mmCIF file of C-alpha atoms in Angstrom:
data_model
loop_
_atom_site.group_PDB
_atom_site.id
_atom_site.type_symbol
_atom_site.label_atom_id
_atom_site.label_comp_id
_atom_site.label_asym_id
_atom_site.label_seq_id
_atom_site.Cartn_x
_atom_site.Cartn_y
_atom_site.Cartn_z
ATOM 1 C CA MET A 22 8.609 53.898 -7.732
ATOM 2 C CA SER A 23 6.226 54.989 -10.139
ATOM 3 C CA VAL A 24 8.380 56.461 -11.559
ATOM 4 C CA LEU A 25 9.952 53.202 -12.243
ATOM 5 C CA LEU A 26 7.598 51.692 -12.629
ATOM 6 C CA ARG A 27 7.165 53.839 -15.466
ATOM 7 C CA LEU A 28 10.361 53.718 -17.226
ATOM 8 C CA LEU A 29 10.095 49.923 -16.477
ATOM 9 C CA SER A 30 6.875 49.651 -19.028
ATOM 10 C CA ARG A 31 9.970 51.367 -21.269
ATOM 11 C CA SER A 32 9.647 49.536 -24.429
ATOM 12 C CA PRO A 33 13.842 49.721 -24.992
ATOM 13 C CA ALA A 34 13.213 48.645 -20.760
ATOM 14 C CA ILE A 35 10.494 45.386 -22.235
ATOM 15 C CA ARG A 36 12.371 44.930 -25.262
ATOM 16 C CA LEU A 37 16.029 44.781 -23.050
ATOM 17 C CA GLY A 38 13.791 42.095 -20.708
ATOM 18 C CA GLN A 39 12.665 39.715 -23.341
ATOM 19 C CA ILE A 40 16.388 39.715 -24.606
ATOM 20 C CA VAL A 41 18.066 38.763 -21.834
ATOM 21 C CA ILE A 42 15.158 36.354 -20.425
ATOM 22 C CA GLY A 43 14.897 34.561 -23.479
ATOM 23 C CA GLY A 44 18.182 34.269 -24.243
ATOM 24 C CA ILE A 45 18.566 32.248 -21.178
ATOM 25 C CA PHE A 46 15.919 29.720 -21.547
ATOM 26 C CA VAL A 47 17.646 29.071 -25.152
ATOM 27 C CA VAL A 48 20.554 28.063 -23.381
ATOM 28 C CA ALA A 49 18.664 25.989 -20.332
ATOM 29 C CA ALA A 50 16.614 24.546 -23.286
ATOM 30 C CA LEU A 51 18.568 22.892 -25.361
ATOM 31 C CA SER A 52 21.363 21.672 -22.664
ATOM 32 C CA LYS A 53 17.502 20.050 -21.774
ATOM 33 C CA ILE A 54 16.842 18.710 -24.473
ATOM 34 C CA GLY A 55 21.077 17.420 -25.164
ATOM 35 C CA ASP A 56 20.153 14.666 -22.377
ATOM 36 C CA VAL A 57 16.424 13.963 -21.812
ATOM 37 C CA ALA A 58 17.690 10.370 -19.836
ATOM 38 C CA ALA A 59 19.921 12.855 -17.063
ATOM 39 C CA LEU A 60 17.112 15.529 -17.037
ATOM 40 C CA ALA A 61 14.876 12.909 -16.502
ATOM 41 C CA THR A 62 16.806 12.553 -13.573
ATOM 42 C CA GLN A 63 16.831 15.701 -12.571
ATOM 43 C CA VAL A 64 13.013 15.241 -12.407
ATOM 44 C CA HIS A 65 12.940 12.265 -10.195
ATOM 45 C CA ASN A 66 15.399 13.877 -7.371
ATOM 46 C CA PHE A 67 12.434 17.135 -7.025
ATOM 47 C CA ARG A 68 9.606 13.582 -6.098
ATOM 48 C CA ILE A 69 6.518 16.218 -7.116
ATOM 49 C CA VAL A 70 4.933 14.621 -9.648
ATOM 50 C CA PRO A 71 3.787 10.867 -10.685
ATOM 51 C CA ILE A 72 7.216 8.186 -11.789
ATOM 52 C CA TRP A 73 5.167 7.592 -15.809
ATOM 53 C CA SER A 74 4.357 11.705 -15.909
ATOM 54 C CA GLU A 75 9.029 12.325 -15.572
ATOM 55 C CA ASN A 76 9.606 11.251 -19.170
ATOM 56 C CA LEU A 77 6.952 12.616 -20.700
ATOM 57 C CA ILE A 78 7.571 15.892 -18.989
ATOM 58 C CA ALA A 79 11.849 15.643 -19.472
ATOM 59 C CA MET A 80 10.483 15.310 -23.336
ATOM 60 C CA THR A 81 8.398 18.309 -23.120
ATOM 61 C CA LEU A 82 9.538 20.538 -20.765
ATOM 62 C CA PRO A 83 12.205 22.402 -22.548
ATOM 63 C CA TRP A 84 10.798 22.330 -26.148
ATOM 64 C CA ILE A 85 8.793 24.252 -23.486
ATOM 65 C CA GLU A 86 11.161 26.734 -23.149
ATOM 66 C CA LEU A 87 13.109 26.683 -26.896
ATOM 67 C CA LEU A 88 9.667 27.630 -28.005
ATOM 68 C CA ALA A 89 8.610 30.633 -25.062
ATOM 69 C CA ALA A 90 12.218 31.730 -25.481
ATOM 70 C CA LEU A 91 12.561 31.852 -29.522
ATOM 71 C CA ALA A 92 9.103 33.775 -29.473
ATOM 72 C CA LEU A 93 10.859 36.116 -26.934
ATOM 73 C CA LEU A 94 14.090 36.400 -28.160
ATOM 74 C CA ALA A 95 12.053 36.990 -31.938
ATOM 75 C CA GLY A 96 9.744 39.882 -30.656
ATOM 76 C CA TYR A 97 6.718 37.776 -32.249
ATOM 77 C CA ARG A 98 4.138 36.699 -29.181
ATOM 78 C CA ALA A 99 6.324 37.761 -26.840
ATOM 79 C CA ARG A 100 3.989 38.648 -24.611
ATOM 80 C CA GLY A 101 3.057 35.482 -24.291
ATOM 81 C CA GLY A 102 6.078 33.750 -24.104
ATOM 82 C CA ALA A 103 7.077 35.661 -21.854
ATOM 83 C CA TRP A 104 4.048 34.651 -19.970
ATOM 84 C CA VAL A 105 4.927 30.961 -20.742
ATOM 85 C CA VAL A 106 8.144 31.745 -18.974
ATOM 86 C CA ALA A 107 6.618 33.291 -15.566
ATOM 87 C CA ALA A 108 5.035 30.107 -15.092
ATOM 88 C CA LEU A 109 7.165 27.856 -15.799
ATOM 89 C CA LEU A 110 9.717 29.743 -13.514
ATOM 90 C CA ALA A 111 6.907 30.190 -11.251
ATOM 91 C CA ALA A 112 6.155 26.266 -11.696
ATOM 92 C CA PHE A 113 10.518 25.914 -10.891
ATOM 93 C CA THR A 114 10.506 28.360 -7.725
ATOM 94 C CA ALA A 115 7.863 26.706 -5.906
ATOM 95 C CA GLY A 116 9.763 22.988 -6.807
ATOM 96 C CA VAL A 117 13.079 23.548 -5.499
ATOM 97 C CA ALA A 118 11.312 25.900 -2.430
ATOM 98 C CA LEU A 119 9.359 22.552 -1.129
ATOM 99 C CA ALA A 120 12.900 20.130 -2.232
ATOM 100 C CA MET A 121 14.761 22.928 0.333
ATOM 101 C CA ALA A 122 11.465 22.307 2.428
ATOM 102 C CA ARG A 123 11.927 18.044 2.437
ATOM 103 C CA GLY A 124 15.839 18.794 3.064
ATOM 104 C CA PHE A 125 16.956 17.324 -0.468
ATOM 105 C CA ASP A 126 19.698 17.530 -1.928
ATOM 106 C CA PHE A 127 20.347 17.438 -5.782
ATOM 107 C CA GLU A 128 22.009 19.334 -8.832
ATOM 108 C CA CYS A 129 18.884 20.585 -10.517
ATOM 109 C CA GLY A 130 19.481 20.005 -13.391
ATOM 110 C CA CYS A 131 17.958 24.416 -14.361
ATOM 111 C CA PHE A 132 20.272 23.816 -16.416
ATOM 112 C CA GLY A 133 20.313 19.985 -18.001
ATOM 113 C CA THR A 134 23.630 18.305 -16.636
ATOM 114 C CA ALA A 135 25.540 22.156 -17.780
ATOM 115 C CA ASP A 136 25.660 23.753 -13.537
ATOM 116 C CA ARG A 137 26.204 22.006 -10.698
ATOM 117 C CA THR A 138 24.022 24.347 -9.121
ATOM 118 C CA ARG A 139 22.344 22.758 -5.874
ATOM 119 C CA VAL A 140 18.842 23.282 -5.090
ATOM 120 C CA GLY A 141 19.121 25.749 -1.984
ATOM 121 C CA ALA A 142 18.640 30.627 -1.410
ATOM 122 C CA LEU A 143 20.891 30.899 -4.383
ATOM 123 C CA LYS A 144 18.886 28.956 -7.021
ATOM 124 C CA VAL A 145 15.010 30.574 -5.048
ATOM 125 C CA ALA A 146 16.346 33.540 -5.601
ATOM 126 C CA GLU A 147 17.976 33.854 -9.146
ATOM 127 C CA ASN A 148 14.876 32.215 -9.854
ATOM 128 C CA LEU A 149 13.073 34.782 -8.845
ATOM 129 C CA ALA A 150 14.935 37.450 -9.654
ATOM 130 C CA MET A 151 14.703 35.948 -13.337
ATOM 131 C CA LEU A 152 10.604 35.569 -13.186
ATOM 132 C CA ALA A 153 10.761 39.781 -12.175
ATOM 133 C CA VAL A 154 11.986 39.878 -15.181
ATOM 134 C CA ALA A 155 9.916 37.683 -17.248
ATOM 135 C CA VAL A 156 6.804 40.377 -16.029
ATOM 136 C CA LEU A 157 8.774 42.623 -16.278
ATOM 137 C CA ALA A 158 8.608 41.911 -20.623
ATOM 138 C CA ALA A 159 5.092 40.614 -20.132
ATOM 139 C CA ARG A 160 4.054 43.978 -20.314
ATOM 140 C CA ARG A 161 2.979 45.633 -22.400
ATOM 141 C CA PRO A 162 4.857 48.923 -23.487
ATOM 142 C CA ALA A 163 3.493 51.835 -22.245
ATOM 143 C CA GLU A 164 3.792 54.041 -25.589
ATOM 144 C CA THR A 165 3.771 51.194 -29.375
ATOM 145 C CA ASP A 166 3.994 47.172 -28.887
ATOM 146 C CA MET B 13 -0.819 52.687 -16.712
ATOM 147 C CA SER B 14 -4.754 52.572 -17.937
ATOM 148 C CA PRO B 15 -5.555 51.193 -20.910
ATOM 149 C CA ALA B 16 -8.839 50.961 -21.941
ATOM 150 C CA PRO B 17 -10.277 47.535 -19.489
ATOM 151 C CA GLU B 18 -12.040 46.761 -22.939
ATOM 152 C CA GLY B 19 -8.843 46.482 -24.522
ATOM 153 C CA LYS B 20 -6.488 44.920 -21.994
ATOM 154 C CA GLY B 21 -9.194 42.473 -22.152
ATOM 155 C CA ARG B 22 -7.876 42.157 -25.876
ATOM 156 C CA ARG B 23 -4.491 42.161 -25.677
ATOM 157 C CA VAL B 24 -4.673 39.493 -22.336
ATOM 158 C CA GLU B 25 -6.988 37.048 -24.379
ATOM 159 C CA SER B 26 -4.538 37.480 -27.259
ATOM 160 C CA ALA B 27 -1.243 37.174 -24.490
ATOM 161 C CA ALA B 28 -2.542 33.953 -23.187
ATOM 162 C CA ARG B 29 -2.990 32.477 -27.170
ATOM 163 C CA GLY B 30 0.243 32.426 -27.370
ATOM 164 C CA ALA B 31 0.888 31.280 -23.851
ATOM 165 C CA LEU B 32 -1.125 28.427 -25.274
ATOM 166 C CA ALA B 33 0.191 27.741 -28.778
ATOM 167 C CA ILE B 34 3.704 27.625 -27.351
ATOM 168 C CA VAL B 35 2.668 24.909 -24.751
ATOM 169 C CA LEU B 36 1.199 22.944 -27.431
ATOM 170 C CA GLY B 37 3.806 24.010 -29.941
ATOM 171 C CA GLY B 38 6.389 23.189 -27.175
ATOM 172 C CA ILE B 39 4.328 19.551 -26.449
ATOM 173 C CA ALA B 40 4.169 18.586 -30.062
ATOM 174 C CA LEU B 41 8.451 19.491 -30.351
ATOM 175 C CA GLY B 42 9.168 17.272 -28.470
ATOM 176 C CA LEU B 43 6.889 14.018 -29.111
ATOM 177 C CA VAL B 44 8.013 14.206 -32.560
ATOM 178 C CA PHE B 45 11.715 15.077 -31.677
ATOM 179 C CA ASN B 46 11.465 11.627 -29.225
ATOM 180 C CA GLY B 47 9.499 9.507 -31.454
ATOM 181 C CA MET B 48 12.118 10.160 -33.841
ATOM 182 C CA GLY B 49 14.642 8.454 -31.224
ATOM 183 C CA ARG B 50 16.989 11.472 -30.975
ATOM 184 C CA THR B 51 17.146 10.836 -27.367
ATOM 185 C CA GLY B 52 21.119 9.829 -26.294
ATOM 186 C CA ARG B 53 21.755 7.254 -24.296
ATOM 187 C CA PRO B 54 19.375 5.540 -22.853
ATOM 188 C CA PRO B 55 16.622 5.837 -25.615
ATOM 189 C CA ARG B 56 13.904 7.202 -22.942
ATOM 190 C CA GLY B 57 11.168 7.605 -25.912
ATOM 191 C CA LEU B 58 8.070 6.988 -26.688
ATOM 192 C CA GLU B 59 8.138 3.503 -25.806
ATOM 193 C CA TRP B 60 9.465 3.860 -22.540
ATOM 194 C CA ILE B 61 6.373 6.421 -21.696
ATOM 195 C CA ALA B 62 3.781 3.029 -23.566
ATOM 196 C CA ARG B 63 6.029 0.423 -20.838
ATOM 197 C CA PRO B 64 3.810 -1.527 -19.586
ATOM 198 C CA ALA B 65 1.973 -0.940 -16.539
ATOM 199 C CA VAL B 66 1.366 -4.282 -14.996
ATOM 200 C CA LEU B 67 4.728 -6.805 -15.246
ATOM 201 C CA PRO B 68 3.279 -10.415 -14.875
ATOM 202 C CA THR B 69 3.948 -12.309 -12.426
ATOM 203 C CA LEU B 70 5.810 -15.307 -12.429
ATOM 204 C CA GLU B 71 4.091 -17.069 -10.207
ATOM 205 C CA GLY B 72 1.032 -16.460 -11.895
ATOM 206 C CA SER B 73 0.670 -18.695 -14.713
ATOM 207 C CA GLY B 74 -0.591 -22.180 -13.188
ATOM 208 C CA GLY B 75 0.179 -23.764 -10.852
ATOM 209 C CA PRO B 76 -0.620 -23.235 -6.995
ATOM 210 C CA PRO B 77 2.229 -20.308 -5.380
ATOM 211 C CA VAL B 78 5.697 -22.191 -4.189
ATOM 212 C CA GLU B 79 5.637 -23.786 -1.033
ATOM 213 C CA PRO B 80 8.726 -22.229 1.537
ATOM 214 C CA SER B 81 11.640 -22.375 0.886
ATOM 215 C CA PRO B 82 13.829 -25.626 2.200
ATOM 216 C CA PRO B 83 14.941 -25.762 5.426
ATOM 217 C CA ALA B 84 17.807 -25.227 7.800
ATOM 218 C CA ASP B 85 19.948 -22.350 7.465
ATOM 219 C CA ALA B 86 20.832 -21.646 3.823
ATOM 220 C CA GLY B 87 20.329 -18.521 4.218
ATOM 221 C CA SER B 88 22.285 -17.693 7.933
ATOM 222 C CA ARG B 89 25.838 -18.031 6.168
ATOM 223 C CA PRO B 90 25.504 -16.898 2.403
ATOM 224 C CA GLY B 91 28.796 -17.062 1.109
ATOM 225 C CA SER B 92 29.923 -20.760 3.545
ATOM 226 C CA SER B 93 28.627 -23.576 1.124
ATOM 227 C CA GLY B 94 31.139 -23.819 -1.388
ATOM 228 C CA GLU B 95 30.336 -24.254 -4.950
ATOM 229 C CA PRO B 96 27.617 -22.243 -6.264
ATOM 230 C CA ALA B 97 24.103 -23.571 -6.754
ATOM 231 C CA GLU B 98 22.846 -23.887 -10.466
ATOM 232 C CA PRO B 99 20.216 -22.321 -11.252
ATOM 233 C CA GLN B 100 17.630 -26.369 -11.119
ATOM 234 C CA GLY B 101 15.742 -28.949 -9.658
ATOM 235 C CA ASP B 102 12.755 -27.666 -7.699
ATOM 236 C CA LEU B 103 14.156 -23.659 -8.782
ATOM 237 C CA PRO B 104 11.506 -21.784 -9.760
ATOM 238 C CA GLU B 105 11.589 -21.840 -13.985
ATOM 239 C CA ILE B 106 12.416 -17.829 -14.661
ATOM 240 C CA PRO B 107 10.985 -17.240 -18.403
ATOM 241 C CA GLU B 108 13.233 -14.670 -20.438
ATOM 242 C CA LEU B 109 11.900 -11.534 -21.312
ATOM 243 C CA ASP B 110 12.288 -8.519 -23.143
ATOM 244 C CA GLN B 111 9.909 -7.348 -19.893
ATOM 245 C CA PRO B 112 10.230 -7.676 -16.218
ATOM 246 C CA ILE B 113 8.526 -9.973 -14.220
ATOM 247 C CA GLN B 114 7.063 -9.852 -11.187
ATOM 248 C CA ALA B 115 7.924 -12.081 -8.352
ATOM 249 C CA GLN B 116 6.718 -12.832 -4.764
ATOM 250 C CA LEU B 117 8.207 -13.702 -1.421
ATOM 251 C CA PRO B 118 8.604 -17.528 -1.595
ATOM 252 C CA THR B 119 10.387 -17.772 -5.216
ATOM 253 C CA VAL B 120 13.173 -14.444 -4.281
ATOM 254 C CA LYS B 121 14.264 -16.756 -0.966
ATOM 255 C CA ARG B 122 14.489 -19.538 -2.957
ATOM 256 C CA LEU B 123 16.518 -17.564 -5.512
ATOM 257 C CA PHE B 124 17.615 -16.774 -2.523
ATOM 258 C CA ASP B 125 18.638 -19.761 -0.971
ATOM 259 C CA ALA B 126 20.674 -21.622 -3.898
ATOM 260 C CA LYS B 127 22.015 -17.545 -4.719
ATOM 261 C CA ALA B 128 21.203 -18.775 -7.716
ATOM 262 C CA ALA B 129 20.254 -15.059 -8.832
ATOM 263 C CA LEU B 130 22.053 -11.142 -8.425
ATOM 264 C CA PHE B 131 20.268 -9.568 -6.054
ATOM 265 C CA VAL B 132 20.293 -5.389 -6.530
ATOM 266 C CA ASP B 133 18.759 -2.407 -4.667
ATOM 267 C CA ALA B 134 17.311 0.050 -5.920
ATOM 268 C CA ARG B 135 16.833 2.290 -2.968
ATOM 269 C CA GLU B 136 19.710 5.432 -2.220
ATOM 270 C CA PRO B 137 22.323 3.951 -0.643
ATOM 271 C CA GLU B 138 21.507 5.599 3.115
ATOM 272 C CA ASP B 139 19.168 3.127 3.012
ATOM 273 C CA TYR B 140 20.960 0.438 1.197
ATOM 274 C CA GLY B 141 23.301 0.680 4.444
ATOM 275 C CA ALA B 142 20.537 0.718 7.362
ATOM 276 C CA GLY B 143 19.270 -2.914 5.569
ATOM 277 C CA HIS B 144 19.331 -5.077 2.793
ATOM 278 C CA LEU B 145 19.316 -8.013 1.767
ATOM 279 C CA PRO B 146 22.400 -9.980 2.313
ATOM 280 C CA GLY B 147 25.235 -9.608 -1.056
ATOM 281 C CA SER B 148 23.409 -7.151 -2.837
ATOM 282 C CA ILE B 149 24.171 -4.381 -4.276
ATOM 283 C CA ASN B 150 22.884 -0.705 -4.496
ATOM 284 C CA LEU B 151 22.395 0.527 -7.241
ATOM 285 C CA PRO B 152 20.019 3.606 -6.905
ATOM 286 C CA PHE B 153 17.402 4.339 -9.663
ATOM 287 C CA ASP B 154 19.041 8.329 -9.603
ATOM 288 C CA LYS B 155 21.886 6.829 -10.476
ATOM 289 C CA SER B 156 21.330 3.976 -12.213
ATOM 290 C CA VAL B 157 18.700 6.502 -15.861
ATOM 291 C CA ALA B 158 21.027 8.746 -15.636
ATOM 292 C CA ASP B 159 24.293 7.069 -15.753
ATOM 293 C CA PRO B 160 23.652 3.582 -18.084
ATOM 294 C CA GLU B 161 27.479 2.238 -17.465
ATOM 295 C CA THR B 162 27.062 0.878 -13.455
ATOM 296 C CA VAL B 163 23.579 -1.577 -15.068
ATOM 297 C CA GLU B 164 25.549 -2.471 -18.056
ATOM 298 C CA ARG B 165 29.134 -3.263 -15.361
ATOM 299 C CA VAL B 166 27.173 -5.306 -13.935
ATOM 300 C CA ASP B 167 27.185 -8.171 -14.227
ATOM 301 C CA ALA B 168 24.713 -11.043 -13.318
ATOM 302 C CA GLY B 169 26.825 -13.762 -14.580
ATOM 303 C CA GLY B 170 24.286 -16.155 -16.656
ATOM 304 C CA ARG B 171 22.033 -15.447 -13.369
ATOM 305 C CA PRO B 172 18.175 -13.301 -13.582
ATOM 306 C CA VAL B 173 17.740 -10.101 -11.909
ATOM 307 C CA VAL B 174 15.462 -9.441 -8.425
ATOM 308 C CA VAL B 175 15.265 -5.678 -7.884
ATOM 309 C CA TYR B 176 14.004 -4.584 -4.745
ATOM 310 C CA CYS B 177 12.963 -1.720 -3.252
ATOM 311 C CA GLU B 178 10.732 -1.024 -0.004
ATOM 312 C CA GLY B 179 7.496 -2.079 -0.734
ATOM 313 C CA PHE B 180 4.696 -2.315 -1.813
ATOM 314 C CA PRO B 181 4.048 2.001 -3.036
ATOM 315 C CA CYS B 182 7.376 2.345 -4.039
ATOM 316 C CA GLU B 183 8.194 2.046 -7.474
ATOM 317 C CA VAL B 184 12.117 2.844 -8.189
ATOM 318 C CA SER B 185 12.448 -1.618 -8.015
ATOM 319 C CA THR B 186 10.592 -1.729 -12.073
ATOM 320 C CA GLN B 187 12.996 1.328 -13.656
ATOM 321 C CA VAL B 188 15.755 -0.627 -12.754
ATOM 322 C CA ALA B 189 14.491 -3.406 -13.475
ATOM 323 C CA TRP B 190 13.408 -2.090 -17.237
ATOM 324 C CA ALA B 191 17.136 -0.523 -17.430
ATOM 325 C CA PHE B 192 18.603 -4.055 -17.017
ATOM 326 C CA VAL B 193 15.758 -5.352 -20.036
ATOM 327 C CA GLN B 194 17.613 -2.269 -21.540
ATOM 328 C CA ALA B 195 21.175 -2.976 -21.239
ATOM 329 C CA GLY B 196 20.583 -6.789 -22.501
ATOM 330 C CA HIS B 197 19.228 -8.819 -19.756
ATOM 331 C CA ARG B 198 16.405 -10.907 -20.644
ATOM 332 C CA ARG B 199 15.783 -12.844 -16.492
ATOM 333 C CA VAL B 200 14.642 -9.381 -14.656
ATOM 334 C CA LEU B 201 12.918 -9.935 -11.400
ATOM 335 C CA VAL B 202 10.778 -7.437 -9.470
ATOM 336 C CA TYR B 203 10.335 -8.183 -5.663
ATOM 337 C CA THR B 204 7.765 -6.522 -5.391
ATOM 338 C CA GLY B 205 7.394 -6.979 -1.828
ATOM 339 C CA GLY B 206 10.311 -5.168 -1.558
ATOM 340 C CA PHE B 207 12.539 -4.651 1.975
ATOM 341 C CA GLY B 208 9.682 -4.323 4.378
ATOM 342 C CA GLU B 209 8.791 -8.036 3.417
ATOM 343 C CA TRP B 210 12.235 -9.607 3.383
ATOM 344 C CA ALA B 211 12.730 -8.189 6.560
ATOM 345 C CA GLY B 212 9.169 -8.560 8.907
ATOM 346 C CA ALA B 213 9.521 -12.090 7.546
ATOM 347 C CA GLY B 214 12.468 -12.872 9.977
ATOM 348 C CA TYR B 215 15.061 -13.268 6.805
ATOM 349 C CA PRO B 216 18.786 -12.190 6.702
ATOM 350 C CA VAL B 217 19.259 -8.870 6.679
ATOM 351 C CA ALA B 218 23.073 -7.377 6.128
ATOM 352 C CA ARG B 219 24.164 -4.491 7.038
ATOM 353 C CA GLY B 220 26.041 -1.130 6.094
ATOM 354 C CA GLY B 221 27.938 -0.145 2.954
ATOM 355 C CA GLY B 222 25.963 1.729 1.819
ATOM 356 C CA SER B 223 28.546 3.736 -0.180
ATOM 357 C CA ALA B 224 28.483 4.851 -3.377
ATOM 358 C CA GLU B 225 31.077 2.521 -4.280
ATOM 359 C CA GLY B 226 28.664 0.190 -3.502
ATOM 360 C CA ALA B 227 27.299 0.805 -7.302
ATOM 361 C CA ASN B 228 29.846 -0.247 -8.339
ATOM 362 C CA ARG B 229 29.609 -3.744 -6.969
#
């Protein structure tokens, strides 16, 4: 286990994690930015935040995703970006899990309207996997930075 | 694996600063981008947030609250009378505004009895199927906001539009009413009492038809 952790703490592994997560989030952010109205509806579907805040979230959230993803890709402020991505993923996962627990069934809007995945266990697993990579990407490399 | 505690603290701090910068920068970019009106359709830019939280009330501007509906069996057999009543006579005057107006049960009942308004049920199809105002169309919030064409396709026939949902705590009727305003309607009422108050008053209720096509007609 500690050997694995040491391997993952190597700079290339962390860099790879940053690029993978950054790439995924750039795609997700751009597809959300392209259709704010649809995103606002998808935010509404989760029925977690008050309606008045849904549009505000729909307008700003994808841009936070985009900046964090670009930071990861560029390697500038990459660890800050990784923490933002990890926090977002944790929130998304909680949202999906909550929606599942309440018996909702809708498209999660995780990738805007480009993604037809519905809220469900698969999405939770997907998010947790990405969360793991994001946490990895937030690590400081063992050797250098 | 075990960096000096002091150095670690500084690194965490720098990562947190980076994260904060990203969050604030993202919020700023999002607001600027959407503030420029580049929001796609329908425009849900900054003005969406700035919408007044409290709508004007139709009955609020002086005058006593309207008395209960005209007698007889007006509401019991929708579709039985030959000519649709013109909005005139004892019907409330509905001003043309670029925002929805709240309406209370007596007003709504009179419009209903006179068939002088198009009723829109903003609830989910299941709720609509379980009971709705006779003659109302089902236009769920999700659908109408995601796809403004469902609202634009609605032809109110020059009549005012009355949007309702379940009752007082529900917001979706207000949002759908805004969608109608954005689609160009100028006499849009929100029946805040909603279906709960209507059914509780013993007024006519229709059942069934809660499928998706209810949104189209």
